[in-house]
Coordinates of C-alpha atoms and ligand atoms in Angstrom, one line a residue:
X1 CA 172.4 93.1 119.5
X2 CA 173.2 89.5 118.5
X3 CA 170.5 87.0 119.5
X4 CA 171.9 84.1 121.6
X5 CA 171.0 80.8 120.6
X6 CA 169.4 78.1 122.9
X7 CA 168.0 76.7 119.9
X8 CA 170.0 73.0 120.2
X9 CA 169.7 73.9 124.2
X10 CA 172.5 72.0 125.0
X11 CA 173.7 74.4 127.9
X12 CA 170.3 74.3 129.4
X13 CA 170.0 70.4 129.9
X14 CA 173.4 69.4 130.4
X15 CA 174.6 71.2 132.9
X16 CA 171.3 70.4 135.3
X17 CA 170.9 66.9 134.0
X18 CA 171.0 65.9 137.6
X19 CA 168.7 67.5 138.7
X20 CA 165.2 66.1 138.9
X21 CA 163.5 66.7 135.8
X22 CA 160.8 69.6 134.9
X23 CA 162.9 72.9 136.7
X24 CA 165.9 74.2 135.2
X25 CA 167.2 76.5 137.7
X26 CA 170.3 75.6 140.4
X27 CA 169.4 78.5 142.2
X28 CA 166.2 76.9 143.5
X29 CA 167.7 74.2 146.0
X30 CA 169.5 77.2 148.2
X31 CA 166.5 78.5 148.8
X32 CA 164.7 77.6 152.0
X33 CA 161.5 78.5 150.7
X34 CA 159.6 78.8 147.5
X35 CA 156.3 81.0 147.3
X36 CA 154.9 80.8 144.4
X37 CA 153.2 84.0 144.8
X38 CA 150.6 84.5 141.6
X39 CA 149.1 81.2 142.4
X40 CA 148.7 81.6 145.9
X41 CA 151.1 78.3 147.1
X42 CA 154.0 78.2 148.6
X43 CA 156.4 75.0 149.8
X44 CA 155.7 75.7 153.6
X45 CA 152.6 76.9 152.9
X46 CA 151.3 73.8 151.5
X47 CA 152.3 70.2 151.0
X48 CA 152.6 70.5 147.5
X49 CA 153.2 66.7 147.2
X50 CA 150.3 65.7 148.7
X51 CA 148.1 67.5 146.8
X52 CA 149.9 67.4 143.3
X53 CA 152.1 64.5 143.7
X54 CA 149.8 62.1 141.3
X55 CA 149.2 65.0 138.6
X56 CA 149.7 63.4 135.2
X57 CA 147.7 65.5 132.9
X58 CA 148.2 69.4 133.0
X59 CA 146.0 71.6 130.6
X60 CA 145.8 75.6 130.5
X61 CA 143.9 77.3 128.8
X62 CA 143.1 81.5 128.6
X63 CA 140.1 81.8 131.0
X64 CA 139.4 81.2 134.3
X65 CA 135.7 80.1 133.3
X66 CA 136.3 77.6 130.9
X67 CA 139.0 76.2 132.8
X68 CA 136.8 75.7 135.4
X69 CA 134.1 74.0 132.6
X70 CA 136.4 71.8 131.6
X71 CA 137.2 70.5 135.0
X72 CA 133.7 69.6 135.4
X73 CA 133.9 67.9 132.1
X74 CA 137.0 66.3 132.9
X75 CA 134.7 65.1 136.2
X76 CA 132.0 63.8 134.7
X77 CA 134.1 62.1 131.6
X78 CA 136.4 60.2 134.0
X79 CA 133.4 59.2 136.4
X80 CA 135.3 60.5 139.4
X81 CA 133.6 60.3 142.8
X82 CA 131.9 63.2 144.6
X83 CA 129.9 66.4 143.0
X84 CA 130.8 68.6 140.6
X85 CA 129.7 71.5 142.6
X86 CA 132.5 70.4 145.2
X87 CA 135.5 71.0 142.7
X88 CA 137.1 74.4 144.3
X89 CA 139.6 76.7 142.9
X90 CA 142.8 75.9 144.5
X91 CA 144.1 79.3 143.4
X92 CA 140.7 81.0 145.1
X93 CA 142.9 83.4 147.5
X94 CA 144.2 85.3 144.2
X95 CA 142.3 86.6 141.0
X96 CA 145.2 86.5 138.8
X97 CA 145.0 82.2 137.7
X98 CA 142.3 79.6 138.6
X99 CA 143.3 76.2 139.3
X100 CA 141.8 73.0 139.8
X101 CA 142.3 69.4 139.8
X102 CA 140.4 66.7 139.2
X103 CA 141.9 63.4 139.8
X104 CA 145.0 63.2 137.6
X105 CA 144.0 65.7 135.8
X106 CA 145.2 69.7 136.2
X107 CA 143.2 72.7 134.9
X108 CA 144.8 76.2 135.1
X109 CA 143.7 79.5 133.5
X110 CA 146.9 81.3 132.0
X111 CA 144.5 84.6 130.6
X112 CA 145.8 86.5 127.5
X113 CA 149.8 86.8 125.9
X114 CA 153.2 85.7 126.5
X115 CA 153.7 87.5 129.4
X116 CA 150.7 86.2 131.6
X117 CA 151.2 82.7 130.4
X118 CA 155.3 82.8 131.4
X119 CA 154.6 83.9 134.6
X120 CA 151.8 81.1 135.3
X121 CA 154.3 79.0 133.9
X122 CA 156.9 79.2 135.9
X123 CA 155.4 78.9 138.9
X124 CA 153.4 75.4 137.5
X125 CA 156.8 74.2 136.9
X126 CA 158.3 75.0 139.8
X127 CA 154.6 73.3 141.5
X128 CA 155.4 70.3 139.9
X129 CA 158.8 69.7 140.5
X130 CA 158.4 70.4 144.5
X131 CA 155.5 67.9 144.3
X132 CA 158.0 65.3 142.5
X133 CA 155.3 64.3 139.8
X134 CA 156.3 62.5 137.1
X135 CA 155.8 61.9 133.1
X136 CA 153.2 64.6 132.8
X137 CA 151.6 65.6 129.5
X138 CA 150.5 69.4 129.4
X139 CA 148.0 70.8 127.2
X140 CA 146.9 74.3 125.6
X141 CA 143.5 74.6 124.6
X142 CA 142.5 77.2 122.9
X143 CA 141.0 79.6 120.8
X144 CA 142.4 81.0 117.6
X145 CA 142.0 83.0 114.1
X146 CA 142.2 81.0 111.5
X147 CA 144.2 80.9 107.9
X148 CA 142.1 79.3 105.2
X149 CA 140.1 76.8 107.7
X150 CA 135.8 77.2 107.9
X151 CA 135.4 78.5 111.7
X152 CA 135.3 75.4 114.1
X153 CA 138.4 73.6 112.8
X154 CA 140.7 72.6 115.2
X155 CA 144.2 72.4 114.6
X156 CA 146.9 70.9 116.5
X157 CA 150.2 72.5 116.3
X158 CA 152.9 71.0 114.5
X159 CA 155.3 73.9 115.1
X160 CA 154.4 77.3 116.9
X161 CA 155.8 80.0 115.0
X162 CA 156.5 83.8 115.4
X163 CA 155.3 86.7 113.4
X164 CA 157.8 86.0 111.2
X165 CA 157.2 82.3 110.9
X166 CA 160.3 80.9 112.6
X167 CA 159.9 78.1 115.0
X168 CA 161.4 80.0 118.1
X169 CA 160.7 82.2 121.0
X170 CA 163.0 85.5 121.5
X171 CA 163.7 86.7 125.2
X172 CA 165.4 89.7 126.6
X173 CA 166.7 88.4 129.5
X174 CA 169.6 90.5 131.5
X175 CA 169.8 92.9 128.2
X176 CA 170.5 90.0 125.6
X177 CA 168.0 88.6 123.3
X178 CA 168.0 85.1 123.8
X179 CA 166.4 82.5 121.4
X180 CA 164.6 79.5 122.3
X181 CA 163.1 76.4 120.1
X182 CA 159.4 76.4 120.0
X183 CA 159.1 71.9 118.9
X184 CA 156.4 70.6 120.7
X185 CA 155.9 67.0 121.2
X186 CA 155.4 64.9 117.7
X187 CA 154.1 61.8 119.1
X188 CA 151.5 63.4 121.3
X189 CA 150.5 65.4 118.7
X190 CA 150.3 62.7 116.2
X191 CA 148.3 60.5 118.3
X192 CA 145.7 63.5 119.0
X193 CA 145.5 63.6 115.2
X194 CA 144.3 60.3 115.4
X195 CA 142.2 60.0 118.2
X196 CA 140.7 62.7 116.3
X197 CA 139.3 60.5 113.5
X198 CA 137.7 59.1 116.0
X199 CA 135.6 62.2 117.1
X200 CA 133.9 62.8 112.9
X201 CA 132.1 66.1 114.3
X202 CA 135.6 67.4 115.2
X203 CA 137.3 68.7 111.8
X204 CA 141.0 68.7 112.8
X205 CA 143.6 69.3 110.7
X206 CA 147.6 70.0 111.9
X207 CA 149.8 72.6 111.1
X208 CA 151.4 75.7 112.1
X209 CA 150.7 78.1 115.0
X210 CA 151.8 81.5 114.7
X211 CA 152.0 83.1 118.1
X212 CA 151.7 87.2 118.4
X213 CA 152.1 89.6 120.8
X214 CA 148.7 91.4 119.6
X215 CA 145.5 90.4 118.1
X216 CA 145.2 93.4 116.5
X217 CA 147.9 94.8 114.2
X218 CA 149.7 92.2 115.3
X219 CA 147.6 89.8 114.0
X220 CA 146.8 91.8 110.5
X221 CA 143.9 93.1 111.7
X222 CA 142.3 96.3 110.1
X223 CA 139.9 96.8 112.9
X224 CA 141.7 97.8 115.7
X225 CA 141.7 101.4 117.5
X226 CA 144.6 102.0 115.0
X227 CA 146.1 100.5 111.9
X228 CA 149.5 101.0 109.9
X229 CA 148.7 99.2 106.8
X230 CA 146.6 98.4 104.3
X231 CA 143.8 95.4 103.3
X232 CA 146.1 94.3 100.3
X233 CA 149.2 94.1 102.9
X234 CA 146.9 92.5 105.4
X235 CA 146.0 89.9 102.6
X236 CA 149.6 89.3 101.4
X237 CA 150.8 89.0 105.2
X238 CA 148.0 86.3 105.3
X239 CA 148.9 84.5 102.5
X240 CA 152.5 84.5 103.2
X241 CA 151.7 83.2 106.5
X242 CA 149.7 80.0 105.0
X243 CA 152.6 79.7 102.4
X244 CA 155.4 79.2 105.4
X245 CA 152.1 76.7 106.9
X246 CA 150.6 78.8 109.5
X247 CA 147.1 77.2 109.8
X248 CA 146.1 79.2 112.5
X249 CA 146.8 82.4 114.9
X250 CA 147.2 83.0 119.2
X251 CA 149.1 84.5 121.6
X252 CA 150.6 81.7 123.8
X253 CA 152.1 79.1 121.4
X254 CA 155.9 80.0 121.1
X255 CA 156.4 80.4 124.9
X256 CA 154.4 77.7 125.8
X257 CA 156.3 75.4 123.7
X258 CA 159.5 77.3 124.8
X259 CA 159.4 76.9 127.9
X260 CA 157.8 73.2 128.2
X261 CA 160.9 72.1 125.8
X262 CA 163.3 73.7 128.2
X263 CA 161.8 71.9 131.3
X264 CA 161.6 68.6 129.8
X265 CA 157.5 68.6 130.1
X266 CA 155.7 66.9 126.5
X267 CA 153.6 69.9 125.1
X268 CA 150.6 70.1 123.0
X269 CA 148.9 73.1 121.4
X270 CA 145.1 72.5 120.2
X271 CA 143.4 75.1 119.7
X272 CA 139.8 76.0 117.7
X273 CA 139.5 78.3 115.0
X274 CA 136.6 80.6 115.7
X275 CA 136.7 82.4 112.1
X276 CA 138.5 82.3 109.6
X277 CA 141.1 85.4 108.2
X278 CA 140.6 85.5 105.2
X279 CA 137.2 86.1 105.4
X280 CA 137.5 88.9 108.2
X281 CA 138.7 89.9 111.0
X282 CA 135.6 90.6 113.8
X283 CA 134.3 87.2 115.9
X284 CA 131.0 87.6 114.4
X285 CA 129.8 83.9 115.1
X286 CA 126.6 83.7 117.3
X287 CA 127.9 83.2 121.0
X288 CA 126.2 79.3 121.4
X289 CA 128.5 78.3 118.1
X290 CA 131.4 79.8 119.7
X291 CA 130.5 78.3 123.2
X292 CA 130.9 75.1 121.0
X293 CA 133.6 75.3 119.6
X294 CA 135.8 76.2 122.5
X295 CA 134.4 72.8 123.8
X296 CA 136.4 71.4 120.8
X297 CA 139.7 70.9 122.0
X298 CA 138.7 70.4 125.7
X299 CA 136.9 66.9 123.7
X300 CA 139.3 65.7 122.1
X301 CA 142.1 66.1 125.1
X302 CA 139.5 64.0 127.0
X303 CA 139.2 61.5 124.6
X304 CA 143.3 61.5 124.7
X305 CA 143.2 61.3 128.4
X306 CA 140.8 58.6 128.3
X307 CA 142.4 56.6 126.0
X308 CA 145.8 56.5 128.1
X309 CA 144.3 55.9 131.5
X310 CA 142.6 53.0 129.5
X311 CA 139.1 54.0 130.1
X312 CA 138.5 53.8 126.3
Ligands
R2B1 C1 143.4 83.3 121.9 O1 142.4 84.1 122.2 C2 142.9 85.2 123.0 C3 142.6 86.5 122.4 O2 141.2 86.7 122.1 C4 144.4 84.9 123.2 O3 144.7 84.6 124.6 C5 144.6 83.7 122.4 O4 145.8 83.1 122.3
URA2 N1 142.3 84.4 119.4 C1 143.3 85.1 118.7 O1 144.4 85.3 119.2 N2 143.0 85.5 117.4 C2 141.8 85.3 116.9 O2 141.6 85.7 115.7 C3 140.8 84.6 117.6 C4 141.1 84.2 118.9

């Protein structure tokens, strides 16, 4: 079957350039109702732009605990009123996402692969177009495997690749293979970079972000409950992979980027290696070290939040 290109996407945002920005869908204004069932909203339901409307900062990240951390972080860095113990999951009448806002700022859990993370996107989309926000910059933070990095670096995608290290994002949709681009935002990602220098016990580099649908064998792991190949072709899939710049390796990247290109939303990837590939492939590193490094990129998006509200 012969993939479709969106790649250039010219279809996608010409035809709805009308519409307000963020969805891409003209079925959505014939319908009298949107429930945006896995997060537990809806647009009767709730008054989505009075409760979103001033959302400018979005950031998901895999789970629902340290999204919920770094919404208390995000609390205490902005010096918001009230107490952090008050700061409720929005999405608290389902247990598939967690969601909550602080101030301008958004934090959703999207848990583990493409498929969990589309579906939570979609309906974040859809969120923020029926609360009519504007200019929003979304986030991933996240965790990752490294390629050649010392555990604890945290790299900001350049371009999220697939296992084959193209910069797109394959889809089945109606029994075709459609392909979208995976380019993320340059200038927010270049002016995380150097916001970066500006955090020394942050090692941050940028590069490429290869996105699979496994972290096992997908992922060139050898110790998974089963295994096809061997350490030498797990080493030269490795080094290929830093060849063609991968610098690191999740499970969200090419969608994320994907589908945030498509709907007109600037995307960022920063996610923190917790080991590094080429060294093995079990997350060995004592849990406090891991505990911070996940706070990694959850700091430096603060310090980028910060610095464009002006409060540094
Ligand atoms: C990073 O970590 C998770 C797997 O452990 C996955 O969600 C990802 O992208
Ligand atoms: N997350 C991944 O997807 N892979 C790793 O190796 C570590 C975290």
């Amino acid at each position: 079957m012969a993939p479709i290109l969106l790649n250039s996407i010219a279809n996608e945002h010409s035809s709805y350039i009308q519409q307000v920005e963020y969805v891409k869908n003209p079925h959505l204004d014939s319908m009298e109702e949107d429930i945006l069932y896995h997060l537990n909203l809806g647009t009767k339901t709730h008054d989505l732009p009075q409760m979103f409307g001033d959302v400018k900062f979005v950031c998901v990240g895999g789970s629902p605990n340290r999204m919920r951390s770094f919404a208390q972080f995000i609390h205490e860095e902005l010096e918001l009123p009230g107490n952090i113990a008050d700061i409720r999951d929005i999405c608290e009448g389902t247990d598939r996402y967690s969601m909550y806002k602080v101030g301008p700022v958004l934090s959703i859990s999207h848990g583990m692969g493409v498929p969990s993370i589309s579906i939570m996107l979609h309906e974040l989309i859809k969120m923020l177009y029926h609360a009519r926000c504007r200019d929003v910059i979304i986030f991933r933070i996240g965790t990752s495997g490294g390629i050649g990095l010392a555990a604890g670096t945290v790299v900001i995608t350049d371009k999220a690749v697939d296992s084959c290290f193209r910069p797109q994002f394959e889809q089945v949709i109606l029994g075709k293979v459609i392909i979208r681009s995976t380019e993320l935002d340059e200038d927010v990602a270049q002016e995380l970079l150097q916001y970066s220098s500006e955090l020394p016990d942050i090692p941050t580099v940028i590069g490429n972000t290869m996105c699979t649908h496994d972290f096992y064998e997908g992922q060139g792991r050898l110790d998974g409950a089963l295994c096809s190949f061997s350490t030498e072709e797990k080493f030269e899939y490795l080094r290929k992979a830093n060849e063609a710049g991968v610098r690191n390796i999740e499970m969200e990247s090419t969608v994320f980027a994907a589908m945030c290109r498509v709907c007109n939303l600037k995307a960022a990837v920063v996610c923190v290696t917790l080991l590094d590939r080429f060294e093995g492939d079990q997350i060995s590193t004592p849990h406090d070290a891991l505990l911070e490094y996940q706070q990694r990129p959850q700091r430096l998006v603060v310090h980028f939040i910060k610095k464009r509200l002006g409060l540094i």
